[in-house]
Each structure stands twice: as structure tokens, then as C-alpha cells.
Amino acid sequence: MERLESLIIAQGRGAAVPAGGALAVDRNVFSAAVTQALETHPNVTFVRGEVTALPEDRPLIVATGPLTSDALAGDLQRHFGSDETLAFYDAIAPIIDGESIDRNIVFAASRYGKGGGDDYLNCPMDQAQYEAFVAELLAGQKVAYKEFENLRPFEGCMPIEDMAERGPLTLAFGPMKPVGLEDPRTGKRPYAVVQLRREDKHGQLWNLVGFQTKLTYPEQKRIFRMIPGLENAEFVRLGSLHRNTFLNAPRLLTPAQELKGAEGIFFAGQVTGVEGYVESAASGLLAALAVWARLRGEDYAPPPATTALGGLIRHLTESDPRYFQPMNANFGIMEPLSVRLPRDRRKQALADRAMQDLSAWLMRKAA
């Protein structure tokens, strides 16, 4: 974003406070600086008020954030024509770096041999391991629900720890049921299993199936590392459950973040399915570049998937729409290296390649 002269990053640098290697900002200084930069920009006009329906102007960028108003959300859903195109809650399960999974314990198999043999990984538990795990789920510290969220009745988003409260065997007959699976080490069916679903085609990221949770982040790391094979798990995204409004981007958006079949309507920010402040700003920056290219009559392609920016766009547009959930920037969404390296060297190699490929993309864009 800095290479693309992002206003957000520039003002963030100016409002930075000491935070080790992280870019942290004084919120008041930062927000005031961004607001002033926009209000004094000669090409920006502010019209303040609620937008309850998509304006007729084209091109148009819709950047409503995570809590889109009911009126506008309803208009968007009518525009899309399907109940499966707009979500109103995040039910996010943790995602794990595939290289941190112990393959000596975890085995690849789909229930009853259906589907691809490596579509799912399975973490087997015996009865003692299962009971100890459930006890920690129940005792673990949770994040309190916000008053406006009112999520308790929302069955499809039931946190794993709430399911465990229904009875000691609820999980063993629910998301952790071992039916149709056999541990190749023992030749027997485990007492319970935790299934990991492939999150990307390269198998770099794996999702804990059914493990949406309100456990605090430290508790998630502690308790989920009790799962056999995940003792050294590296979490690229931790679980959460909160109100959010986001598109089913793989169904709806092109790589330019333009609505399929509706030329000139672009989306940006958290409503697209990116997770995080910086990621939302990055989405807006890329949407603006796409619109600028359209106004100039030029072709547009996002940065390559070897970069974090391009990896985010690929997640939005190429994920399986049946399981799509918001994602933050991480090394796992980037195109994998052609050679296998130790984890510390792999990340540096990915970063070096990303900067080289971004430079080449910028040169093509400037030509």
C-alpha cells in the first residue's frame, strides 16, 4: 500500500506511536488527519446522510463497512436476487498454517471415502483426550456478546463451546463425530475427531470445521493446541462470532471488485469479505484503481497473487462460495513458492518475491 501511495498508510505513519515492529497509531490524530486530507481535497465532495438504496451514479463504489444499515442491506439483497449472496454474521473458525500440522498424527480422509482423499485432515482423539478437551472448552474464558448482536438464537453460528454446554457427548455426535473415519495408525475408528478442511487449493491453510467460537484469542491457542496433531499449530486466523455484513464475493465480484452482471458497481472494504482495518483500506485502494482504469478506458488487473494485495483479491474471487468467510492478510493466501523452505526462510522468501512482483506490476501499470 505504501508503494501505491496510500493515503491511509501515509497518515498512519504521521500518527504512529511506539509499538515495536507494528504500525500502531494515535486514533484521534490519525482520524483527524485522514478527515482533513479528504475534506480539503479539490476532487472530493462530501454529502452527509443515510444511503438507503444504491444510487444511480456509475461508476459507484459501495464501501459500507461491517454494519451496513438494514435498509441498504435489504436493497442490496433485492438487487442480488438471492438469499445466499449477503451474510449478516461472521461465524469464523480458526485457520491453521498447514506446515505446522503434525502429519504423523493427523491423517487425510473423507468420511466413507467420499470426495478427494486429501480434502480433509483428521485429528483423532481417544475418550480421555476428548473429555479433557471438552472440559477446557467449558472452562475457557469467552468474549462477551455485544448488546446489539443478539446472537444466541442463531443456530447456524453456534459457538463450539456453546454446543459443548448442551451435554458431554454433543460434540462427539456433532462436529467431532468420528463416523465413517478410520485412523490408519490403529485401524480403528477414533472416539472423536477434529476435521480440518482445505482452505486453499495448495493446502497451505486448513480450517477447523465447526469450530466457530467466542473464546478469547489466548484461550483459543491454548485449548485448540490440545487437539492431537495441533500441539504446535500456527494460527493464521483465530475464530470469532460477531455481527457483520459481507458479500458472498466469489459469487458476486470480479477481480476488479465489480459486481458481476452490473457494470460500474464496485465494492470495497469489509463488505467485500476482507477482515481488518488495513485490509479494508487495501480493498478500497484497489477498487479505486479499478475505477480509475475504467474512466480512462484502460484494462485493469489486480496485483499478482504472489503479493498480499493480490492474494486478498484471489481469496475474494476464487474461494469456494459454499464456505466463504472473511479473511485477513497472511502468507497463506499468497501463491506458494516452487521450493520447500523452513518456515522462517519461507516467509522472507515470500516477502522478497512479493516486492519484486509488485514492482513489475507497477511498471506494467505505468507503461
GROMACS .gro file of C-alpha atoms in nm:
model
  367
    1MET     CA    1   0.000   0.000   0.000
    2GLU     CA    2   0.288   0.234   0.071
    3ARG     CA    3   0.429   0.162  -0.275
    4LEU     CA    4   0.087   0.261  -0.415
    5GLU     CA    5   0.100   0.592  -0.223
    6SER     CA    6  -0.188   0.501   0.006
    7LEU     CA    7  -0.333   0.798   0.194
    8ILE     CA    8  -0.419   0.570   0.486
    9ILE     CA    9  -0.063   0.441   0.528
   10ALA     CA   10   0.087   0.789   0.483
   11GLN     CA   11  -0.136   0.936   0.754
   12GLY     CA   12  -0.076   0.629   0.968
   13ARG     CA   13   0.298   0.693   0.954
   14GLY     CA   14   0.238   1.051   1.060
   15ALA     CA   15   0.025   0.943   1.357
   16ALA     CA   16   0.243   0.648   1.461
   17VAL     CA   17   0.308   0.565   1.825
   18PRO     CA   18   0.580   0.329   1.957
   19ALA     CA   19   0.470  -0.034   1.917
   20GLY     CA   20   0.777  -0.241   1.844
   21GLY     CA   21   0.768  -0.364   1.486
   22ALA     CA   22   0.398  -0.288   1.439
   23LEU     CA   23   0.247   0.025   1.288
   24ALA     CA   24   0.017   0.150   1.565
   25VAL     CA   25  -0.143   0.494   1.556
   26ASP     CA   26  -0.290   0.757   1.784
   27ARG     CA   27  -0.653   0.708   1.679
   28ASN     CA   28  -0.754   1.070   1.730
   29VAL     CA   29  -0.458   1.214   1.541
   30PHE     CA   30  -0.493   0.957   1.265
   31SER     CA   31  -0.868   1.000   1.208
   32ALA     CA   32  -0.841   1.380   1.216
   33ALA     CA   33  -0.558   1.375   0.960
   34VAL     CA   34  -0.744   1.145   0.720
   35THR     CA   35  -1.062   1.351   0.753
   36GLN     CA   36  -0.876   1.677   0.687
   37ALA     CA   37  -0.698   1.530   0.384
   38LEU     CA   38  -1.031   1.430   0.231
   39GLU     CA   39  -1.224   1.743   0.323
   40THR     CA   40  -0.959   1.969   0.169
   41HIS     CA   41  -0.908   1.759  -0.145
   42PRO     CA   42  -1.023   1.954  -0.453
   43ASN     CA   43  -1.184   1.647  -0.613
   44VAL     CA   44  -1.381   1.529  -0.310
   45THR     CA   45  -1.732   1.650  -0.223
   46PHE     CA   46  -1.898   1.537   0.098
   47VAL     CA   47  -2.273   1.471   0.107
   48ARG     CA   48  -2.360   1.354   0.458
   49GLY     CA   49  -2.671   1.146   0.518
   50GLU     CA   50  -2.801   0.791   0.517
   51VAL     CA   51  -2.797   0.599   0.190
   52THR     CA   52  -3.089   0.356   0.192
   53ALA     CA   53  -3.062   0.234  -0.170
   54LEU     CA   54  -2.794   0.208  -0.436
   55PRO     CA   55  -2.756   0.545  -0.611
   56GLU     CA   56  -2.794   0.556  -0.987
   57ASP     CA   57  -2.448   0.709  -1.043
   58ARG     CA   58  -2.194   0.496  -1.231
   59PRO     CA   59  -1.921   0.413  -1.166
   60LEU     CA   60  -2.007   0.367  -0.800
   61ILE     CA   61  -1.805   0.225  -0.512
   62VAL     CA   62  -2.006   0.081  -0.223
   63ALA     CA   63  -1.796   0.076   0.096
   64THR     CA   64  -2.043   0.035   0.380
   65GLY     CA   65  -1.827  -0.132   0.642
   66PRO     CA   66  -1.925  -0.421   0.867
   67LEU     CA   67  -2.259  -0.287   0.996
   68THR     CA   68  -2.450  -0.197   0.680
   69SER     CA   69  -2.787  -0.045   0.769
   70ASP     CA   70  -3.092  -0.268   0.743
   71ALA     CA   71  -3.239  -0.051   0.467
   72LEU     CA   72  -2.933  -0.059   0.244
   73ALA     CA   73  -2.868  -0.427   0.316
   74GLY     CA   74  -3.224  -0.502   0.211
   75ASP     CA   75  -3.181  -0.306  -0.111
   76LEU     CA   76  -2.855  -0.488  -0.186
   77GLN     CA   77  -3.019  -0.824  -0.130
   78ARG     CA   78  -3.308  -0.733  -0.360
   79HIS     CA   79  -3.052  -0.622  -0.618
   80PHE     CA   80  -2.865  -0.952  -0.596
   81GLY     CA   81  -3.186  -1.155  -0.607
   82SER     CA   82  -3.069  -1.434  -0.373
   83ASP     CA   83  -3.061  -1.500  -0.001
   84GLU     CA   84  -2.720  -1.666  -0.042
   85THR     CA   85  -2.534  -1.355  -0.154
   86LEU     CA   86  -2.526  -1.148   0.165
   87ALA     CA   87  -2.435  -1.264   0.514
   88PHE     CA   88  -2.517  -1.084   0.837
   89TYR     CA   89  -2.294  -1.270   1.082
   90ASP     CA   90  -1.936  -1.388   1.088
   91ALA     CA   91  -1.915  -1.745   1.213
   92ILE     CA   92  -1.541  -1.779   1.174
   93ALA     CA   93  -1.345  -2.088   1.268
   94PRO     CA   94  -0.968  -2.075   1.320
   95ILE     CA   95  -0.737  -2.135   1.025
   96ILE     CA   96  -0.403  -2.309   1.068
   97ASP     CA   97  -0.082  -2.298   0.867
   98GLY     CA   98  -0.056  -2.640   0.702
   99GLU     CA   99   0.315  -2.671   0.772
  100SER     CA  100   0.253  -2.656   1.147
  101ILE     CA  101   0.028  -2.965   1.147
  102ASP     CA  102   0.185  -3.290   1.271
  103ARG     CA  103   0.119  -3.533   0.984
  104ASN     CA  104   0.249  -3.822   1.195
  105ILE     CA  105  -0.073  -3.796   1.396
  106VAL     CA  106  -0.322  -3.628   1.163
  107PHE     CA  107  -0.448  -3.838   0.873
  108ALA     CA  108  -0.611  -3.745   0.543
  109ALA     CA  109  -0.953  -3.897   0.473
  110SER     CA  110  -1.309  -3.803   0.388
  111ARG     CA  111  -1.599  -3.977   0.559
  112TYR     CA  112  -1.670  -4.314   0.397
  113GLY     CA  113  -1.404  -4.236   0.137
  114LYS     CA  114  -1.624  -3.977  -0.036
  115GLY     CA  115  -1.463  -3.682  -0.214
  116GLY     CA  116  -1.092  -3.631  -0.261
  117GLY     CA  117  -0.863  -3.827  -0.033
  118ASP     CA  118  -0.690  -3.514   0.091
  119ASP     CA  119  -0.990  -3.278   0.106
  120TYR     CA  120  -0.997  -3.321   0.485
  121LEU     CA  121  -0.739  -3.385   0.753
  122ASN     CA  122  -0.849  -3.559   1.073
  123CYS     CA  123  -0.715  -3.516   1.425
  124PRO     CA  124  -0.809  -3.833   1.619
  125MET     CA  125  -0.896  -3.829   1.990
  126ASP     CA  126  -0.939  -4.110   2.240
  127GLN     CA  127  -1.201  -4.081   2.515
  128ALA     CA  128  -0.965  -3.927   2.773
  129GLN     CA  129  -0.839  -3.666   2.525
  130TYR     CA  130  -1.195  -3.581   2.422
  131GLU     CA  131  -1.321  -3.540   2.777
  132ALA     CA  132  -1.025  -3.324   2.876
  133PHE     CA  133  -1.078  -3.108   2.567
  134VAL     CA  134  -1.449  -3.058   2.636
  135ALA     CA  135  -1.373  -2.965   2.998
  136GLU     CA  136  -1.134  -2.692   2.884
  137LEU     CA  137  -1.382  -2.563   2.627
  138LEU     CA  138  -1.641  -2.520   2.901
  139ALA     CA  139  -1.396  -2.357   3.143
  140GLY     CA  140  -1.220  -2.134   2.890
  141GLN     CA  141  -1.257  -1.755   2.902
  142LYS     CA  142  -1.507  -1.620   2.649
  143VAL     CA  143  -1.564  -1.283   2.483
  144ALA     CA  144  -1.896  -1.134   2.592
  145TYR     CA  145  -2.165  -1.072   2.333
  146LYS     CA  146  -2.234  -0.712   2.244
  147GLU     CA  147  -2.587  -0.595   2.325
  148PHE     CA  148  -2.675  -0.525   1.960
  149GLU     CA  149  -2.557  -0.865   1.837
  150ASN     CA  150  -2.827  -1.083   1.996
  151LEU     CA  151  -2.666  -1.399   1.855
  152ARG     CA  152  -2.786  -1.661   2.099
  153PRO     CA  153  -3.076  -1.788   1.886
  154PHE     CA  154  -2.868  -1.803   1.569
  155GLU     CA  155  -2.832  -2.182   1.546
  156GLY     CA  156  -2.610  -2.184   1.236
  157CYS     CA  157  -2.346  -1.979   1.417
  158MET     CA  158  -2.348  -2.179   1.740
  159PRO     CA  159  -2.004  -2.148   1.904
  160ILE     CA  160  -1.828  -2.477   1.971
  161GLU     CA  161  -1.824  -2.408   2.345
  162ASP     CA  162  -2.199  -2.339   2.347
  163MET     CA  163  -2.259  -2.672   2.178
  164ALA     CA  164  -2.046  -2.840   2.444
  165GLU     CA  165  -2.274  -2.695   2.715
  166ARG     CA  166  -2.564  -2.900   2.579
  167GLY     CA  167  -2.412  -3.222   2.704
  168PRO     CA  168  -2.083  -3.413   2.730
  169LEU     CA  169  -2.141  -3.608   2.406
  170THR     CA  170  -2.289  -3.329   2.195
  171LEU     CA  171  -1.964  -3.263   2.009
  172ALA     CA  172  -1.890  -3.635   1.961
  173PHE     CA  173  -2.225  -3.665   1.783
  174GLY     CA  174  -2.189  -3.327   1.613
  175PRO     CA  175  -1.887  -3.157   1.451
  176MET     CA  176  -1.645  -3.405   1.612
  177LYS     CA  177  -1.827  -3.723   1.515
  178PRO     CA  178  -1.587  -3.998   1.402
  179VAL     CA  179  -1.841  -4.189   1.190
  180GLY     CA  180  -1.702  -4.303   0.855
  181LEU     CA  181  -1.338  -4.245   0.951
  182GLU     CA  182  -1.064  -4.491   1.043
  183ASP     CA  183  -0.729  -4.399   1.193
  184PRO     CA  184  -0.464  -4.572   0.976
  185ARG     CA  185  -0.232  -4.597   1.277
  186THR     CA  186  -0.474  -4.814   1.473
  187GLY     CA  187  -0.710  -4.946   1.206
  188LYS     CA  188  -0.998  -4.838   1.429
  189ARG     CA  189  -1.247  -4.555   1.444
  190PRO     CA  190  -1.137  -4.282   1.691
  191TYR     CA  191  -1.359  -4.183   1.983
  192ALA     CA  192  -1.385  -3.835   1.826
  193VAL     CA  193  -1.213  -3.635   1.551
  194VAL     CA  194  -1.150  -3.273   1.473
  195GLN     CA  195  -1.169  -3.227   1.098
  196LEU     CA  196  -0.961  -2.973   0.906
  197ARG     CA  197  -1.094  -2.858   0.569
  198ARG     CA  198  -0.864  -2.737   0.296
  199GLU     CA  199  -0.897  -2.360   0.271
  200ASP     CA  200  -0.694  -2.313  -0.048
  201LYS     CA  201  -0.612  -2.531  -0.347
  202HIS     CA  202  -0.246  -2.562  -0.246
  203GLY     CA  203  -0.323  -2.694   0.105
  204GLN     CA  204  -0.137  -2.413   0.280
  205LEU     CA  205  -0.432  -2.323   0.502
  206TRP     CA  206  -0.668  -2.552   0.693
  207ASN     CA  207  -0.998  -2.461   0.861
  208LEU     CA  208  -1.115  -2.623   1.188
  209VAL     CA  209  -1.457  -2.743   1.073
  210GLY     CA  210  -1.740  -2.633   1.302
  211PHE     CA  211  -1.510  -2.451   1.543
  212GLN     CA  212  -1.656  -2.101   1.533
  213THR     CA  213  -1.600  -1.969   1.882
  214LYS     CA  214  -1.628  -1.685   2.131
  215LEU     CA  215  -1.320  -1.798   2.324
  216THR     CA  216  -1.063  -1.524   2.373
  217TYR     CA  217  -0.763  -1.540   2.140
  218PRO     CA  218  -0.517  -1.665   2.407
  219GLU     CA  219  -0.764  -1.933   2.514
  220GLN     CA  220  -0.816  -2.047   2.156
  221LYS     CA  221  -0.444  -2.103   2.112
  222ARG     CA  222  -0.412  -2.284   2.445
  223ILE     CA  223  -0.717  -2.508   2.412
  224PHE     CA  224  -0.701  -2.588   2.041
  225ARG     CA  225  -0.337  -2.691   2.078
  226MET     CA  226  -0.469  -2.972   2.298
  227ILE     CA  227  -0.600  -3.133   1.978
  228PRO     CA  228  -0.373  -3.423   1.874
  229GLY     CA  229  -0.154  -3.313   1.585
  230LEU     CA  230  -0.206  -2.942   1.652
  231GLU     CA  231   0.027  -2.911   1.951
  232ASN     CA  232   0.249  -2.671   1.753
  233ALA     CA  233  -0.024  -2.517   1.540
  234GLU     CA  234   0.044  -2.175   1.392
  235PHE     CA  235  -0.284  -1.985   1.365
  236VAL     CA  236  -0.311  -1.750   1.068
  237ARG     CA  237  -0.664  -1.654   1.173
  238LEU     CA  238  -0.839  -1.710   1.503
  239GLY     CA  239  -1.208  -1.776   1.542
  240SER     CA  240  -1.479  -1.523   1.614
  241LEU     CA  241  -1.852  -1.475   1.607
  242HIS     CA  242  -1.997  -1.130   1.565
  243ARG     CA  243  -2.237  -0.931   1.358
  244ASN     CA  244  -2.103  -0.844   1.016
  245THR     CA  245  -2.250  -0.774   0.673
  246PHE     CA  246  -2.047  -0.906   0.383
  247LEU     CA  247  -2.099  -1.028   0.030
  248ASN     CA  248  -2.055  -1.380  -0.095
  249ALA     CA  249  -1.774  -1.231  -0.303
  250PRO     CA  250  -1.684  -1.544  -0.505
  251ARG     CA  251  -2.040  -1.548  -0.640
  252LEU     CA  252  -2.072  -1.176  -0.694
  253LEU     CA  253  -1.743  -0.997  -0.762
  254THR     CA  254  -1.489  -0.987  -1.042
  255PRO     CA  255  -1.116  -0.943  -0.966
  256ALA     CA  256  -1.177  -0.568  -1.005
  257GLN     CA  257  -1.430  -0.595  -0.716
  258GLU     CA  258  -1.701  -0.508  -0.967
  259LEU     CA  259  -2.044  -0.664  -0.938
  260LYS     CA  260  -2.084  -0.938  -1.197
  261GLY     CA  261  -2.352  -0.853  -1.450
  262ALA     CA  262  -2.388  -0.493  -1.329
  263GLU     CA  263  -2.119  -0.283  -1.493
  264GLY     CA  264  -2.000   0.016  -1.295
  265ILE     CA  265  -2.096  -0.104  -0.944
  266PHE     CA  266  -1.782  -0.171  -0.741
  267PHE     CA  267  -1.750  -0.279  -0.378
  268ALA     CA  268  -1.470  -0.205  -0.133
  269GLY     CA  269  -1.376  -0.256   0.229
  270GLN     CA  270  -1.509  -0.501   0.483
  271VAL     CA  271  -1.835  -0.556   0.296
  272THR     CA  272  -1.635  -0.747   0.032
  273GLY     CA  273  -1.520  -1.008   0.281
  274VAL     CA  274  -1.180  -0.882   0.386
  275GLU     CA  275  -1.106  -0.881   0.758
  276GLY     CA  276  -0.919  -0.599   0.931
  277TYR     CA  277  -0.861  -0.225   0.911
  278VAL     CA  278  -0.561  -0.232   0.681
  279GLU     CA  279  -0.715  -0.499   0.459
  280SER     CA  280  -1.032  -0.291   0.425
  281ALA     CA  281  -0.829   0.014   0.325
  282ALA     CA  282  -0.632  -0.201   0.079
  283SER     CA  283  -0.955  -0.320  -0.078
  284GLY     CA  284  -1.065   0.042  -0.119
  285LEU     CA  285  -0.734   0.137  -0.277
  286LEU     CA  286  -0.759  -0.143  -0.532
  287ALA     CA  287  -1.124  -0.063  -0.610
  288ALA     CA  288  -1.027   0.299  -0.673
  289LEU     CA  289  -0.752   0.190  -0.913
  290ALA     CA  290  -1.003  -0.029  -1.096
  291VAL     CA  291  -1.247   0.261  -1.131
  292TRP     CA  292  -0.967   0.495  -1.243
  293ALA     CA  293  -0.870   0.247  -1.514
  294ARG     CA  294  -1.235   0.222  -1.625
  295LEU     CA  295  -1.266   0.602  -1.651
  296ARG     CA  296  -0.951   0.613  -1.863
  297GLY     CA  297  -1.067   0.330  -2.086
  298GLU     CA  298  -0.780   0.106  -1.975
  299ASP     CA  299  -0.771  -0.261  -1.887
  300TYR     CA  300  -0.726  -0.343  -1.519
  301ALA     CA  301  -0.586  -0.647  -1.345
  302PRO     CA  302  -0.519  -0.664  -0.969
  303PRO     CA  303  -0.168  -0.725  -0.835
  304PRO     CA  304  -0.050  -1.085  -0.880
  305ALA     CA  305  -0.144  -1.349  -0.624
  306THR     CA  306   0.221  -1.367  -0.518
  307THR     CA  307   0.155  -1.041  -0.327
  308ALA     CA  308  -0.060  -0.987  -0.019
  309LEU     CA  309  -0.284  -0.747  -0.213
  310GLY     CA  310  -0.335  -0.993  -0.496
  311GLY     CA  311  -0.379  -1.280  -0.251
  312LEU     CA  312  -0.668  -1.097  -0.085
  313ILE     CA  313  -0.838  -1.044  -0.420
  314ARG     CA  314  -0.789  -1.409  -0.511
  315HIS     CA  315  -0.946  -1.510  -0.179
  316LEU     CA  316  -1.246  -1.289  -0.255
  317THR     CA  317  -1.299  -1.415  -0.608
  318GLU     CA  318  -1.171  -1.773  -0.618
  319SER     CA  319  -1.275  -1.920  -0.282
  320ASP     CA  320  -1.542  -2.188  -0.267
  321PRO     CA  321  -1.865  -1.984  -0.236
  322ARG     CA  322  -2.021  -2.257  -0.019
  323TYR     CA  323  -1.774  -2.191   0.262
  324PHE     CA  324  -1.671  -1.831   0.202
  325GLN     CA  325  -1.576  -1.635   0.513
  326PRO     CA  326  -1.384  -1.308   0.563
  327MET     CA  327  -1.004  -1.329   0.560
  328ASN     CA  328  -0.718  -1.112   0.677
  329ALA     CA  329  -0.382  -1.075   0.502
  330ASN     CA  330  -0.141  -1.360   0.575
  331PHE     CA  331   0.129  -1.555   0.397
  332GLY     CA  332  -0.106  -1.847   0.338
  333ILE     CA  333  -0.321  -1.658   0.084
  334MET     CA  334  -0.019  -1.589  -0.136
  335GLU     CA  335   0.086  -1.817  -0.422
  336PRO     CA  336   0.316  -2.081  -0.270
  337LEU     CA  337   0.686  -2.100  -0.352
  338SER     CA  338   0.805  -2.357  -0.603
  339VAL     CA  339   1.058  -2.490  -0.350
  340ARG     CA  340   1.009  -2.604   0.010
  341LEU     CA  341   1.190  -2.395   0.271
  342PRO     CA  342   1.197  -2.383   0.654
  343ARG     CA  343   0.918  -2.164   0.790
  344ASP     CA  344   1.137  -1.865   0.884
  345ARG     CA  345   1.310  -1.861   0.545
  346ARG     CA  346   0.982  -1.927   0.363
  347LYS     CA  347   0.820  -1.609   0.491
  348GLN     CA  348   1.118  -1.395   0.397
  349ALA     CA  349   1.130  -1.555   0.052
  350LEU     CA  350   0.758  -1.491   0.005
  351ALA     CA  351   0.804  -1.127   0.107
  352ASP     CA  352   1.102  -1.077  -0.125
  353ARG     CA  353   0.918  -1.230  -0.419
  354ALA     CA  354   0.609  -1.022  -0.342
  355MET     CA  355   0.804  -0.696  -0.356
  356GLN     CA  356   0.970  -0.796  -0.685
  357ASP     CA  357   0.638  -0.894  -0.842
  358LEU     CA  358   0.468  -0.580  -0.713
  359SER     CA  359   0.741  -0.369  -0.872
  360ALA     CA  360   0.691  -0.547  -1.205
  361TRP     CA  361   0.310  -0.493  -1.176
  362LEU     CA  362   0.360  -0.123  -1.106
  363MET     CA  363   0.588  -0.089  -1.408
  364ARG     CA  364   0.326  -0.253  -1.632
  365LYS     CA  365   0.056  -0.028  -1.489
  366ALA     CA  366   0.267   0.283  -1.552
  367ALA     CA  367   0.357   0.185  -1.908
   0.00000   0.00000   0.00000
